């Protein structure tokens, strides 16, 4: 059929071996539902496909096809430069069952000794807000049972260890419990859920972060090349975080954010001391601290502790108890940031 042949035409740089035993039956426009039963054994298969942004290399496994189900067993290979092992069960509805109310199931287990998440979660320059319409429709159609483990890996500029992710669907709600990994001397643990709504998707997340190097974390999340000087150094903790939001795209999610968090940092420095220097010069207080302040433009301001309780309402984050405790001085501040407008 043209539909199947067109997909095969997209395969590039294919090599390896495979044995097929397949039974096809039905009309040509039935697509994948023509495939009724069979099995595929593959060994040392490597290929690229024009619709997939990464390559598959040295893949081995066994695909079992029965009415209504695909089962991938004993898989091992490389996704890009990430070695993977695992299995997958995919239930599929028969011809004509693609209407609303029919749900499919995916049970996926993946183990990797070195997982590169940049292939699956790339950083792109988005001209328009990221849309969640596809995710909403996907949650309405699929039940998921996913378990992922990674001994180590990378994402952007962040190196992580002991990654564990589990996610299961209940009544169209995808429950994630837990997400866990170690990185930059600390660890992150999180749980939450996401569900489809008429407005897009609704979510709630409760992450906890402890003892992580703030400079490395900032460079990993916000810098382009990983070499920029960080705004803050020291150990960072988020002992309590609750976030909620709803929307069809990332911009609307940011504008709808609600929740609160507790920030704690210790034993570091505010590296962008030039900002502090300008503030102090305007206030004409630098002479009061003569001999006590470091060179703010070169060394920044060392601190013992930074704490803040932050509230988020309709996308606006605010605090009235930010404290910077240093040997030179104690600074308290109040303020707010509009997350949706980045101001």
XYZ file of C-alpha atoms in Angstrom:
343
model
C 0.000 0.000 0.000
C 1.106 3.564 -0.705
C 0.903 4.485 2.991
C 3.331 1.742 3.986
C 5.607 2.209 0.983
C 5.912 5.954 1.631
C 7.146 5.270 5.160
C 9.707 2.783 3.882
C 10.924 5.381 1.389
C 11.884 7.557 4.368
C 14.375 4.994 5.678
C 18.005 6.016 5.115
C 21.389 4.382 5.729
C 19.834 1.042 6.688
C 22.006 -1.971 7.515
C 21.732 -5.153 9.565
C 19.527 -8.218 9.227
C 15.883 -9.051 9.943
C 13.502 -11.983 9.493
C 9.818 -11.279 8.827
C 6.682 -13.380 9.060
C 3.667 -11.096 8.599
C 0.036 -11.406 7.602
C -1.656 -8.421 5.986
C -5.378 -8.159 5.217
C -7.826 -5.325 4.432
C -8.230 -2.216 2.307
C -5.208 -0.200 1.279
C -6.387 2.913 3.153
C -6.560 1.002 6.453
C -2.856 1.702 6.947
C -1.192 -0.041 9.877
C -4.425 -1.925 10.653
C -3.717 -4.078 7.602
C -1.068 -5.805 9.719
C -2.936 -8.624 11.471
C -0.306 -10.904 12.967
C 3.290 -12.029 12.685
C 6.768 -11.571 14.087
C 9.974 -9.750 13.256
C 13.419 -10.734 14.503
C 16.149 -8.150 13.954
C 19.874 -8.196 14.647
C 22.495 -5.452 14.323
C 20.012 -3.110 12.642
C 21.081 0.520 12.138
C 19.062 3.127 10.272
C 17.965 6.725 10.003
C 14.519 7.940 9.004
C 13.840 11.370 7.566
C 11.068 12.028 10.122
C 13.179 11.036 13.181
C 15.858 13.508 14.398
C 18.160 10.769 15.728
C 19.589 7.485 14.496
C 19.107 3.904 15.674
C 22.244 1.756 15.818
C 23.080 -1.900 16.509
C 19.509 -2.752 17.506
C 18.545 -6.296 18.449
C 15.174 -7.645 19.524
C 11.947 -9.397 18.731
C 8.648 -7.793 17.665
C 5.544 -9.944 18.184
C 2.321 -8.850 16.448
C -1.097 -10.185 17.379
C -4.638 -8.826 16.882
C -4.772 -5.557 18.758
C -1.233 -5.603 20.125
C 2.456 -5.011 19.374
C 5.036 -6.436 21.799
C 8.708 -5.456 21.602
C 10.797 -7.899 23.628
C 14.482 -8.125 24.494
C 15.399 -4.832 22.851
C 18.933 -3.505 23.081
C 20.648 -0.946 20.908
C 21.584 2.720 20.723
C 19.313 5.717 20.358
C 21.691 8.338 19.016
C 24.654 7.904 21.357
C 22.575 6.472 24.248
C 22.691 2.692 24.841
C 19.209 1.361 25.679
C 17.641 -1.858 26.862
C 13.952 -2.419 27.394
C 10.556 -3.662 26.308
C 7.249 -2.198 25.164
C 3.637 -3.320 24.822
C 1.339 -1.264 22.608
C -2.352 -2.067 22.258
C -3.985 -0.886 19.067
C -7.628 -0.517 18.204
C -9.023 -2.349 15.159
C -10.182 -0.660 11.984
C -12.903 1.879 12.604
C -12.221 2.223 16.356
C -10.361 5.518 16.096
C -13.338 7.556 17.323
C -13.561 9.383 20.630
C -13.807 7.110 23.663
C -11.436 4.412 22.383
C -8.218 4.273 24.403
C -4.919 2.655 23.606
C -2.273 1.461 26.044
C 1.489 1.776 26.167
C 3.602 -0.077 28.716
C 7.252 0.956 28.381
C 10.345 0.004 30.325
C 13.728 1.565 29.459
C 17.147 1.144 31.103
C 20.264 3.041 30.005
C 23.818 3.217 31.295
C 24.330 6.665 29.700
C 21.239 8.586 28.620
C 21.460 11.754 26.503
C 18.134 13.570 26.950
C 19.033 16.352 24.492
C 17.812 14.076 21.705
C 14.359 13.720 23.252
C 14.126 17.147 24.925
C 16.076 19.481 22.638
C 16.523 23.163 23.324
C 15.012 25.100 20.435
C 14.519 28.731 19.593
C 10.732 28.927 19.719
C 9.185 31.808 17.768
C 5.727 30.857 19.059
C 4.734 29.505 22.497
C 5.011 25.731 22.819
C 1.540 24.232 22.241
C 0.082 21.468 24.451
C -2.841 20.683 22.155
C -1.177 17.482 20.935
C -0.394 16.439 24.506
C -4.009 17.009 25.517
C -5.310 14.823 22.688
C -2.697 12.193 23.462
C -3.747 12.015 27.134
C -7.344 11.537 26.051
C -6.439 8.573 23.838
C -3.693 6.709 25.683
C -3.150 4.922 28.992
C 0.541 4.940 29.933
C 2.636 2.775 32.221
C 6.227 3.985 31.962
C 9.381 3.200 33.927
C 12.752 4.745 32.981
C 16.112 4.260 34.683
C 19.440 5.842 33.789
C 22.751 5.202 35.550
C 24.007 8.557 34.301
C 23.390 11.019 31.506
C 23.210 14.604 30.322
C 20.595 17.230 29.529
C 21.686 20.614 28.146
C 24.826 21.269 30.213
C 23.650 19.255 33.220
C 25.228 15.935 34.161
C 22.979 13.645 36.247
C 23.135 10.238 37.933
C 20.655 7.638 39.215
C 17.711 8.870 37.135
C 14.361 7.238 37.966
C 11.026 8.137 36.368
C 7.679 6.373 36.805
C 4.373 7.472 35.282
C 0.937 5.848 35.140
C -2.443 6.952 33.797
C -5.692 6.889 35.792
C -8.920 8.362 34.367
C -7.021 10.401 31.745
C -4.738 11.849 34.451
C -1.035 11.060 34.026
C 0.406 10.615 37.513
C 4.186 11.053 37.753
C 5.671 9.566 40.911
C 8.550 9.966 41.233
C 11.098 11.843 39.157
C 14.462 11.530 40.888
C 18.097 12.205 39.996
C 21.389 13.389 41.487
C 23.294 16.287 39.954
C 26.011 18.800 40.894
C 26.401 17.522 44.452
C 22.686 17.432 45.284
C 19.469 15.723 44.282
C 15.989 16.467 42.968
C 12.793 14.592 43.774
C 9.395 15.457 42.314
C 5.878 14.155 41.912
C 2.829 15.525 40.178
C 0.108 14.989 37.624
C -1.153 16.358 34.326
C -4.594 15.979 32.769
C -6.457 17.221 29.661
C -9.042 20.022 29.902
C -11.060 22.114 27.482
C -8.513 24.898 28.071
C -5.574 22.651 27.173
C -3.878 20.805 30.025
C -3.919 21.249 33.793
C -0.997 20.231 36.000
C 0.291 20.229 39.559
C 3.918 19.590 40.526
C 5.675 19.316 43.888
C 9.454 19.184 43.377
C 12.089 19.214 46.114
C 15.699 20.199 45.499
C 18.517 19.848 48.016
C 22.217 20.724 48.242
C 22.744 21.443 44.540
C 25.479 23.760 43.243
C 23.589 26.885 42.188
C 26.218 28.159 39.760
C 26.272 24.909 37.808
C 22.476 24.688 37.878
C 22.066 28.225 36.518
C 24.573 27.598 33.726
C 22.857 24.322 32.817
C 19.360 25.798 32.622
C 19.922 29.306 31.287
C 23.273 29.640 29.528
C 23.767 28.833 25.867
C 27.285 27.484 25.937
C 27.805 26.633 29.584
C 30.813 28.990 29.970
C 29.062 32.140 31.129
C 29.697 33.452 34.604
C 26.823 32.524 36.922
C 24.748 35.118 38.748
C 24.962 33.198 42.047
C 27.213 30.541 43.556
C 26.669 28.391 46.627
C 24.411 25.524 47.628
C 20.722 25.889 46.769
C 17.712 24.213 48.387
C 14.000 24.296 47.562
C 12.592 22.382 50.558
C 8.977 23.181 49.692
C 7.442 23.848 46.261
C 3.876 23.584 44.961
C 2.976 24.771 41.458
C -0.299 24.624 39.515
C -1.280 25.871 36.077
C -3.560 25.416 33.085
C -3.477 26.422 29.427
C -3.165 25.449 25.785
C 0.420 26.661 25.411
C 3.443 27.532 27.512
C 2.641 31.258 27.592
C -0.849 30.659 29.003
C 0.555 28.168 31.501
C 2.999 30.819 32.765
C 0.223 33.415 33.021
C -1.973 31.014 35.046
C 0.680 29.811 37.506
C -0.346 29.521 41.149
C 1.568 28.192 44.143
C 4.361 28.890 46.551
C 7.960 27.910 47.225
C 10.692 28.277 49.817
C 14.207 29.239 48.677
C 17.331 28.649 50.763
C 20.948 29.214 49.679
C 24.173 29.032 51.657
C 27.920 29.707 51.515
C 28.291 31.388 48.134
C 28.578 34.752 46.429
C 26.463 37.115 44.362
C 28.829 37.160 41.391
C 27.132 39.934 39.437
C 28.395 42.462 41.947
C 28.331 45.273 39.378
C 24.574 45.520 39.918
C 25.051 45.881 43.674
C 27.820 48.427 43.128
C 25.500 50.614 41.047
C 22.768 50.397 43.667
C 25.151 51.321 46.493
C 26.605 54.235 44.533
C 23.122 55.625 43.924
C 22.304 55.323 47.601
C 25.731 56.755 48.551
C 26.174 54.155 51.287
C 29.444 52.583 50.135
C 31.465 54.918 52.399
C 29.573 53.571 55.417
C 30.999 50.143 54.697
C 34.475 51.225 53.663
C 36.931 48.432 54.391
C 34.147 45.883 54.896
C 32.848 45.486 51.352
C 34.768 43.431 48.782
C 35.354 44.715 45.278
C 31.792 44.187 44.033
C 32.722 44.491 40.351
C 35.304 41.701 40.431
C 34.636 39.485 43.450
C 30.932 39.990 43.994
C 29.369 39.830 47.454
C 30.080 36.682 49.532
C 27.101 35.627 51.668
C 26.386 33.153 54.440
C 22.709 32.629 53.703
C 19.903 33.723 51.364
C 16.280 32.877 52.172
C 12.893 33.808 50.748
C 9.282 32.664 50.758
C 7.770 33.224 47.316
C 4.083 33.297 46.427
C 2.801 32.939 42.852
C -0.632 34.260 41.901
C -1.877 34.426 38.305
C 1.654 34.231 36.984
C 3.132 36.890 39.289
C 5.782 35.763 41.791
C 6.268 37.972 44.842
C 8.168 37.979 48.132
C 8.219 40.268 51.155
C 10.948 38.539 53.167
C 13.992 38.075 50.925
C 17.075 38.073 53.152
C 20.761 38.190 52.168
C 22.947 37.578 55.229
C 26.663 38.298 54.754
C 29.653 39.337 56.862
C 29.507 42.801 55.301
C 25.803 43.478 55.772
C 22.278 42.116 55.965
C 20.040 42.992 53.043
C 16.268 42.574 53.073
C 14.076 43.134 50.042
C 10.553 42.896 48.700
C 9.554 42.606 45.067
C 7.689 40.766 42.384
C 8.260 39.295 38.939
C 5.607 38.776 36.274
C 6.539 35.297 35.034
C 4.286 35.539 32.005
C 5.788 38.848 30.854
C 9.309 38.203 32.203
C 9.273 41.557 34.072
